[in-house]
Amino acid sequence: MNFRTLIRRNLRYHWRAHLGVVLGAAVGSAALIGALVVGDSVRESLYESALQRLGWVEIALDGNDRLFPTKLAKRVIPVNRANPDAFVYCNSEAMLRLPATATSRDGGARANNVNVLGVGYRNFWQISRNTNAPPAFGLVPKGGVAINEALAAQLRAKPGDEILLRLHKPSALSRDAMISTRGDTTVALRLKVHGIVPAPYIGNFSLRSGQSAPLNAFLLVDDLASAVGLNGKANVILLGDIRTDQFPKMPSWERWCRRMQLSLARHGYDLLPNLIPSDIIRPDIVKMSDWRIAWEPRFEDYSLNLRLLPIESGLELRSERIFLDPPITTAVFHPDADRPPPERLPVWAVSAEPTKAVSDKWTASQACPILTYLVNLLRARNNATPYSMVTAAGAPWTPADLRDDEIVVSQWLAEDLRVKPGDEIALSYFLPESGAKLTEATNTFRVHSIVPLEMPWADRTLMPDFPGLEKAESTSEWDAGFPLVHKIRPKDEEYWKKYRGTPKAFITLAAGQKMWGNRFGNLTAIRFPIPTNGTTALTPALSPGERENRSRVSGKIETGESSAASEKSRATQRLSPLPGGEGQGEGERQTNQSEPPYVVSYKKALEKKILANLKPEELGLRFEPVREQALKAAAESQDFGGLFLGFSFFLIIAALLLMAMLFQFGLEQRAPEIGTLLALGFTPKQVRKLLLREGVALAFLGGVLGAVGGIYFAKAMLHGLTTIWRDAVGATALSFHFTAQTLVVGIFASVIVSAVTIWLALRKFVKRPARELLVGEIGSAESKVQNLKSKVVAVGALLAAVGLVGWTLAKGDTANAGAFFGAGALVLIAGLGFASAWLARFGGAPSTVSARTNDVHQRAETVLGAPITLASLAVRGCARRRKRSLATVAMLACGSFLIVSIGVFRLDANRDATKKDSGTGGFALIGEATMPVVQDLNSQSGREFFALNEADLNGVNFVPCRVREGDEASCLNLNRAQKPRLLGVKPERLAGRFGFAKGEGWAALRAIADGQSPNPKSESGQRLLTSSPTNAVEIPAIGDANSIQWAMHKKVGDTIDYVDERGQPFKVRIVGAVANSILQGQLIIDEAEFVKRFPGESGYRMFLVDAPSNAVSQVSATLSRAMQDVGLELTPAAQRLAQFNAVQNTYLGTFQVLGGLGLLLGSVGLGIVVLRNVLERRGELAVLLAVGFRKQQLQRLLLTENGALLIAGLTLGIIAAVVAVLPAVLSPSARLPYASLAVTLAAVLVNGALWTWAATRLAVRGDLLKALRNE
């Protein structure tokens, strides 16, 4: 017989004893594997959600408010970096995405933050890859809209119902600009619901990682663009199904046919689609490290226009965004000689159209920069001219000797103000970025000279296409974005009708840029001369007077001397008015003529040269690998496997202890057998090896059985996460997933853990002498030293607990949960120490029945000083196996302590909610707007704009925040936030608000940016001082501590990489962490740095509202009603904080439930301990029966003895827990789950009592007197 045979026979012979070990191992394995399967399920559900919301989209360009032609989507080409000339096929789609609010027809339901998606009906629905999409999701008719399930549920809408969409209307000029229009910020559409788009059919389409279903509405892109006046425009490009041509063995004619087919497919003509897939290789994830996006840029892609001037033989570069973006001016005037050449297109995509070289015909010095701005008032002494255009430029409009404090005025303005050279003129204007605040400034200039209202000064094309002005036929039609407080006279009206925006004065470019330069740009146009190569083809036929006027471009400027003759000559040379005025001049007719071929060629060459010095990323056109980012966010999401392992640790430990206990009991039952093996010559090592292999075999069986149980355990946990624990996962739809790898790893891990537990149980057992094992009595002697140690530990822990509580109360910090939890733990240790010392007083286990009986008599009479009673025998019975009894008490006490005291860490959002250092920051409301709000709600004018009554907002103060959308970084998002949302705030507005857990305060955002650290010794301050954000390296930021640690996986001092609107990378360094606040989900930076990095983000979209506590409801209702058109949604700050706190509270509740299961399992272990103790003591019980005790008395004795252990463990744990939860108990707003805790503890008590009763009943059955024959 060998070891293998002996193990197999032992397992078969002792199967009853081993059954409990297998079940214990199975429970532990089920908890462990179930936790891992939960982790798999959550992760795979996030993967599914990411793929479902993106469909086939792999790369996307999100331009936000920066628009481009829809045709650009067909011109972009993914290029494989490894094989740039490989033919590539991909799906591409242009989309117009606008924020909106939605209202049901009766106004009873409302939804904010709605995404209105203008899509192409043919390609967009194919994104979902669902070929069996219902026909209702095909062509959305004009006047119809398709909405997703989330929006339908919010509006309670169904097909056929009408809804009202109020759309944000993008503006060419930022709404933050002073001269931007204010009256046409939104467009309302009444539409009929055509269909409801389910999530599997791209209903939840979104480019941002998140788990909450977006509110989507789908319209045809042409219909949406037409409704908001953006025909042919888009702001999103989607690329997907990127495939590389792989035709290694194919005739050239077939290769050409396939490429033609793919080329046609790129442009929307899918001919014979079934021929494509077999010869196409599609990567699973398109990584930007392997691919790049290329296209031949055009000025129209950047909202630029290069036009031929009507009279001058030159070209003018303008932007639909009014101000030329700084990268454009840099590309013209400061081209980077070291800039690498543009990445070329594949050879099959290069245009064969030649362009003429321009490098030898044009240099930056030949370009003329222009900045024209609207000033409020030109004043000289008592004379004033309202609302005039002033141009800042060089020659030919200003002489070379013009100083920055001098001005050139037109003859018309000189006559109106009655000024002459040398006089002073005050120029008043609104600061360009003052927006609705309308901050006015005034500069004084000295009149240098007076010029006639002739070319080049009488050039109405110098005025930019300011929205609200360029199409106005009269001043009464102006929509300048600000109130016209100065009176417009009849002569001003006449001037506008004749000359429109012709400037009335000219200053130097440096002076103009100092006054009117802004974050959007510091030029409104750039003009270029056209080289004619000696020809006169570009010069129109001019009258003698106009030819003389052209000769004066070099700058013959009137300096005060004038004559009647010259005045008469100038009068005949003035520029004719625009159409709609008094006629049409030569210059206007010239614009209607076709451009000469040389001009066309030169324009193309000039365009190519300028664009060669521009990168799309510098103008906000940046392609992102959205699929790669989404899958990465899901892969790095919250580890629910590890989380549930933590939740289940007490359950796992209880199962392992139960298994070890059962195995130990089995060993004690087999003690004579083991002693026989040792007596026959087996070494202790061989016996230990034999028993360990038996244990491993049992652990493996339990692991396999637990794998099945783990699957059902995981399903139960997932059901809990989608129902009672839904707050832990937000709106995520979870589905069950598991992999064979998870099961194998789980079984292997459970077997290892079980084997180690069995080894620990075996470690000392086989070292016992063979004689002791043969007798079958395994006892342990207690020493006085152990008794003394227990007392010392107990007294020390109790004194430490009292000291900790006293110190905390002396500080007045009664809300310090950590201190009271520590005190409770010390009380628990002290209680266990006293219990150990008390049991040690009766310690020892005599080896025979008579000895045990005599010992009972002596100890009972000595200790109790009374005759033998059931109570005295029960006391002695508890102390007989001190370690076993102490382990039972400790397990029950620790379990009850944990599941009760863990409630102290429940977060209460209402506690100190009105204090400024609380999680609400003292704010009453937090609001988020769908549309940007450019008005200052703290000012009277801002409140009047929304018709808000000052009386209703008495004592109300707003802290506005600029928002740069990013990944949701709060605990409500399980995905890892790659680039969290940024808020731009003025730090002084938050001074004294919120409590900081670590790092710098709010002053660090402004002080460090200015090169001054409020705390020079701080690591974050020193690090930021060495790399000032002014140098575009690092920007200080502050975030919520929970978001930083759990959602961003960062800590204070770490950095996060961002890219600004100009395509420039920068880092955000976390310098402070706010403790548990309403600021979860975002990082806060200084507003000055925000507008510098993101100039296109207009207005404010988040507001922290400070209001009197007795008027919160009234203020909320007033603001919601008045600002419903901008989609303002207000939430009480305490309620928002409670939503965040619900996640942690749910985690704690989950731990309590699973801990309660472990405690129940521990009570089962108590029953097993009782059974084993009683079986060991059958001889003793037989003696008691023989001397006159009845069986009922013996049964009551055993119930008393073991019930005391049960009650002692629970009581000790509850007493310690009461100390731990004292702050929550004393809080008037305590939210402890008393009912569920009472039910759990009662269940443990009842369960333990039932198991004790069952074990006792089983043990005293039969003829106990037979046990005496074994003595």
mmCIF file of C-alpha atoms in Angstrom, residues 5 78 125 269 284 345 449 573 673 689 705 869 980 1072 1101 1103 1112 1123 1155-1156 1214 1254:
data_model
loop_
_atom_site.group_PDB
_atom_site.id
_atom_site.type_symbol
_atom_site.label_atom_id
_atom_site.label_comp_id
_atom_site.label_asym_id
_atom_site.label_seq_id
_atom_site.Cartn_x
_atom_site.Cartn_y
_atom_site.Cartn_z
ATOM 1 C CA THR A 5 -3.970 4.361 -1.752
ATOM 2 C CA PRO A 78 -6.602 57.551 -41.760
ATOM 3 C CA TRP A 125 -27.773 54.316 -38.006
ATOM 4 C CA TYR A 269 -21.473 54.504 -52.879
ATOM 5 C CA ASP A 284 -9.594 45.483 -32.940
ATOM 6 C CA LEU A 345 -1.133 62.065 -47.806
ATOM 7 C CA SER A 449 -3.742 114.637 -39.107
ATOM 8 C CA GLN A 573 -13.337 111.199 -55.584
ATOM 9 C CA GLU A 673 -5.260 6.236 14.481
ATOM 10 C CA LYS A 689 2.394 14.981 4.780
ATOM 11 C CA LEU A 705 -18.103 22.772 -5.474
ATOM 12 C CA THR A 869 -25.308 23.475 40.838
ATOM 13 C CA PRO A 980 -11.654 64.994 -15.686
ATOM 14 C CA GLY A 1072 -5.064 70.439 -2.746
ATOM 15 C CA ARG A 1101 -22.510 76.785 -16.959
ATOM 16 C CA PHE A 1103 -23.263 78.035 -10.309
ATOM 17 C CA VAL A 1112 -33.925 78.132 -0.409
ATOM 18 C CA MET A 1123 -33.834 80.759 -16.452
ATOM 19 C CA GLY A 1155 -20.575 40.449 7.337
ATOM 20 C CA GLY A 1156 -23.908 39.378 8.742
ATOM 21 C CA ILE A 1214 -22.260 45.348 20.849
ATOM 22 C CA ALA A 1254 -29.685 20.796 18.014
#
